[in-house]
mmCIF file of C-alpha atoms in Angstrom:
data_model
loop_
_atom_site.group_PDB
_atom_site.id
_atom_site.type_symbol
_atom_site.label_atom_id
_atom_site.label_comp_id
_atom_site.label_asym_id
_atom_site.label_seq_id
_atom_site.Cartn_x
_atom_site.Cartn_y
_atom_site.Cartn_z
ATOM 1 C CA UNK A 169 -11.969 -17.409 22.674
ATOM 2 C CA UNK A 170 -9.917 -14.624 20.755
ATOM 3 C CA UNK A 171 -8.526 -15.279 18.008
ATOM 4 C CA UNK A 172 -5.344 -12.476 18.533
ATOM 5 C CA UNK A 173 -4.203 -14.480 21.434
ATOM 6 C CA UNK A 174 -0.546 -15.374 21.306
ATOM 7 C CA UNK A 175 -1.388 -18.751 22.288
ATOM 8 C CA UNK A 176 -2.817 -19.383 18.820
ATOM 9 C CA UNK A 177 0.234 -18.358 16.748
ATOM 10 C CA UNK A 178 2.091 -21.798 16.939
ATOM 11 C CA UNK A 179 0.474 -24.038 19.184
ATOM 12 C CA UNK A 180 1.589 -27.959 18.818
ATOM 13 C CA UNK A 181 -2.209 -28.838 18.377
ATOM 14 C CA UNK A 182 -4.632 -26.054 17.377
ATOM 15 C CA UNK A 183 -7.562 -28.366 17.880
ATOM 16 C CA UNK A 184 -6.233 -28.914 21.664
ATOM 17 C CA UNK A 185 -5.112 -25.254 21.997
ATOM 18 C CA UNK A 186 -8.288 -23.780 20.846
ATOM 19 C CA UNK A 187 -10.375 -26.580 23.408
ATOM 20 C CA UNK A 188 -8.545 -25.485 25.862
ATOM 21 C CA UNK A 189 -9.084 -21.975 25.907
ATOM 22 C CA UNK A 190 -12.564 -22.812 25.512
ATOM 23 C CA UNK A 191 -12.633 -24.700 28.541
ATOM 24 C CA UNK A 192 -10.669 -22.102 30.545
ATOM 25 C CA UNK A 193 -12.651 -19.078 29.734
ATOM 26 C CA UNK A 194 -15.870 -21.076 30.407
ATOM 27 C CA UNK A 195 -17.012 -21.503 27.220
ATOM 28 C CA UNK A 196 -18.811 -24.579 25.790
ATOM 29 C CA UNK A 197 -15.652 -27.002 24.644
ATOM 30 C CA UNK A 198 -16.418 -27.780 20.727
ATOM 31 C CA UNK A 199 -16.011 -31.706 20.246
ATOM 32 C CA UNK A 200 -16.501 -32.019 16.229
ATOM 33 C CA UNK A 201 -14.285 -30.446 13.671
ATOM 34 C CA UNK A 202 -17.425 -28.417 12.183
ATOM 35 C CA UNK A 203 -17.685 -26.992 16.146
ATOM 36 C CA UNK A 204 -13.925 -26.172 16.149
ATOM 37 C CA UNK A 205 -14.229 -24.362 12.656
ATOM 38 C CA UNK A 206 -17.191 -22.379 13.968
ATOM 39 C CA UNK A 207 -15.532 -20.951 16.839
ATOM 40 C CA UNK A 208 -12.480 -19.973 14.991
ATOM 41 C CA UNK A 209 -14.333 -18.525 12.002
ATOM 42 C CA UNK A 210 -16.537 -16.766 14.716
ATOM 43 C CA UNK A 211 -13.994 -15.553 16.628
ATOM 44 C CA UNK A 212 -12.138 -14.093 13.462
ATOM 45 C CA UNK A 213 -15.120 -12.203 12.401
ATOM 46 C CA UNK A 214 -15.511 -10.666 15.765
ATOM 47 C CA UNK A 215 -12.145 -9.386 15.864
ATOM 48 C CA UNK A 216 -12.424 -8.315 12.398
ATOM 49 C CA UNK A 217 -15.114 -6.120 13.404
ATOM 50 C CA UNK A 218 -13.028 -5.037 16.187
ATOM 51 C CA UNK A 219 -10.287 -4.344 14.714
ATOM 52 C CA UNK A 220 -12.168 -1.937 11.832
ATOM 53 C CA UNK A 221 -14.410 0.250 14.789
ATOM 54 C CA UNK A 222 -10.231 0.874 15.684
ATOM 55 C CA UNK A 223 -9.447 1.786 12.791
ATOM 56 C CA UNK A 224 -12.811 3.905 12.219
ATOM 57 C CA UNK A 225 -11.866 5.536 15.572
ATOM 58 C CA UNK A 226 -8.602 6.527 14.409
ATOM 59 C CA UNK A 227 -9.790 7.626 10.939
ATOM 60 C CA UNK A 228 -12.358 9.494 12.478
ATOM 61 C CA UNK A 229 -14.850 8.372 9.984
ATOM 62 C CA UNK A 230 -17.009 5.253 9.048
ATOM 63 C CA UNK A 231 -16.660 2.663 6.258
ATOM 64 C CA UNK A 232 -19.452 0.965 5.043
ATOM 65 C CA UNK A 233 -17.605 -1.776 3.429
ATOM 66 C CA UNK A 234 -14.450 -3.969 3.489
ATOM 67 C CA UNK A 235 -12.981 -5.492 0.744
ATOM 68 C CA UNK A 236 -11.244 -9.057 1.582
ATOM 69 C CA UNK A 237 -9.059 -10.009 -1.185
ATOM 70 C CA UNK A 238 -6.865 -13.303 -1.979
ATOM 71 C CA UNK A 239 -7.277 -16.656 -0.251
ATOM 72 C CA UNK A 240 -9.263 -15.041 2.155
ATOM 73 C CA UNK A 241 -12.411 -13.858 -0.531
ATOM 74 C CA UNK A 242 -12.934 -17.618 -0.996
ATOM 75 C CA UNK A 243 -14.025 -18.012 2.627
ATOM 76 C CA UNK A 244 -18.096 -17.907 2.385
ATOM 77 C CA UNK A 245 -18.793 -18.717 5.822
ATOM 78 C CA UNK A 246 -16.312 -16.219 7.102
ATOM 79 C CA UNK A 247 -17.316 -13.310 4.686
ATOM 80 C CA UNK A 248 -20.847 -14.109 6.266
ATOM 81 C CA UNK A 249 -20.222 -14.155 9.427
ATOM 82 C CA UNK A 250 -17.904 -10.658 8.870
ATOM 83 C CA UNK A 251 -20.943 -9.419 7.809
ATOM 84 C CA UNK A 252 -23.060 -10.187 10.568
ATOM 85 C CA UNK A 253 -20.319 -9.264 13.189
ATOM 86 C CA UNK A 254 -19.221 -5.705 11.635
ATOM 87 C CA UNK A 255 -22.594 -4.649 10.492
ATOM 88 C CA UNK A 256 -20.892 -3.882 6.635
ATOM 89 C CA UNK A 257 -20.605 -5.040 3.137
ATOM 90 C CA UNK A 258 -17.850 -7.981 2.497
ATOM 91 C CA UNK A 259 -16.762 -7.343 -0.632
ATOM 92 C CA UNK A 260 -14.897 -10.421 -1.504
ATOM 93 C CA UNK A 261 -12.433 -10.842 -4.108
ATOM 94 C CA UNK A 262 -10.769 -10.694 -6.700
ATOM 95 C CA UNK A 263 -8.782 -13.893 -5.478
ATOM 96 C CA UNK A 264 -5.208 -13.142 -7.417
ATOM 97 C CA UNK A 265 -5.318 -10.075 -5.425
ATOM 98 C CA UNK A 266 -1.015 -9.495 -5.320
ATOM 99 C CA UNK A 267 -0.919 -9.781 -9.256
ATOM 100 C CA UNK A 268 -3.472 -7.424 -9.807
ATOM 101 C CA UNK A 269 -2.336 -4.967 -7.357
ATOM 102 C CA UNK A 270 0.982 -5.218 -9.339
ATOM 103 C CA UNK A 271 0.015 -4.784 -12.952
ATOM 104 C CA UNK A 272 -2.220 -1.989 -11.619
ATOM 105 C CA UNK A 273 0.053 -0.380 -10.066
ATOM 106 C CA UNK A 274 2.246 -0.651 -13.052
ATOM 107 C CA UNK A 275 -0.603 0.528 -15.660
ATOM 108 C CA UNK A 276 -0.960 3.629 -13.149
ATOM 109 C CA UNK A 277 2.640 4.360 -13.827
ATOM 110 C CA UNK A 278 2.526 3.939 -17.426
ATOM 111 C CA UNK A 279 -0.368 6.184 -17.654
ATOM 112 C CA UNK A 280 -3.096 3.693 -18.269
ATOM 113 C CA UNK A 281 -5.655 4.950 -15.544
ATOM 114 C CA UNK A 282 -5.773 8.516 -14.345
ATOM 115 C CA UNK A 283 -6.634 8.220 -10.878
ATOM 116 C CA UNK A 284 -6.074 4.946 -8.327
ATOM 117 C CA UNK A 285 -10.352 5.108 -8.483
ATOM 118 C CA UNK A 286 -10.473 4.764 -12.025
ATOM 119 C CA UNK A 287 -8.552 1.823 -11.820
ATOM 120 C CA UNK A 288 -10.765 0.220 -8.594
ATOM 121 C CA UNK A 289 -14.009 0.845 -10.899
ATOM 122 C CA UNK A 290 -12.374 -1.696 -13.319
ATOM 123 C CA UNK A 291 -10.798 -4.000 -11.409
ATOM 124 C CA UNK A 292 -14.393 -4.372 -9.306
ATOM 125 C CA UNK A 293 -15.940 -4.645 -13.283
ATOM 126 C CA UNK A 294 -13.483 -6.939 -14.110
ATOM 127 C CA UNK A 295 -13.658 -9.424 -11.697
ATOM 128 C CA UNK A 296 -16.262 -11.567 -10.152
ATOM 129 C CA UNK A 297 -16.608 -9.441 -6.439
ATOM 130 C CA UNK A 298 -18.979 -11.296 -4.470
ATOM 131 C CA UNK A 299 -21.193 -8.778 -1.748
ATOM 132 C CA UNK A 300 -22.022 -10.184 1.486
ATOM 133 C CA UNK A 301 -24.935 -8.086 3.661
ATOM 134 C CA UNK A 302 -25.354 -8.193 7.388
#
């Protein structure tokens, strides 16, 4: 299953939807909810790690982390299995990413850091950033 497949942007049933392309690409078909959630979460993570060797390949560099802010830094079992598939860091959090990123940028403005790193060294300080290994 991949998870960028247009078929998954608005299905009527997601549980069917997903089951079905499981079934069609001759993959085991997941019966229990948990089975469901660990093909999805799976199939994020791998295209996660695709999608940051594409961006490595256009940057012409490597990153050895990623930082996954908001909702998304709450997601354990992702942020592990990100890990595993892209063979970095997870850096996950802070959670109230948007209103950070706002009154940062506005304390950049005013002065208040120097430098955009000056002000990722405290925000990383300031809030609880949890580190997930491969």
């Amino acid at each position: 299953m991949y998870a960028n497949d247009e078929r998954f942007l608005a299905p009527e049933n997601m549980t069917e939807e997903v089951k079905a392309a499981c079934r069609e690409s001759g993959q085991p078909v997941p019966e229990t909810l948990g089975e469901i959630a660990t093909i999805i979460y799976t199939s994020l993570a791998e295209c996660y790690a695709k999608t940051a060797k594409e961006l490595e390949e256009m940057a012409g560099r490597t990153f050895s982390r990623i930082h996954i802010v908001g909702g998304g830094a709450n997601a354990e079992y992702l942020n592990e299995l990100t890990a595993q598939a892209t063979k970095k860091e997870i850096h996950a959090g802070p959670t109230e990413a948007t209103a950070i990123g706002n009154l940062t940028a506005q304390m950049l403005k005013a002065g208040e850091f120097s430098k955009v790193e000056e002000a990722r060294d405290v925000i990383h300080e300031s809030f609880d950033i949890k580190v997930y290994q491969a």
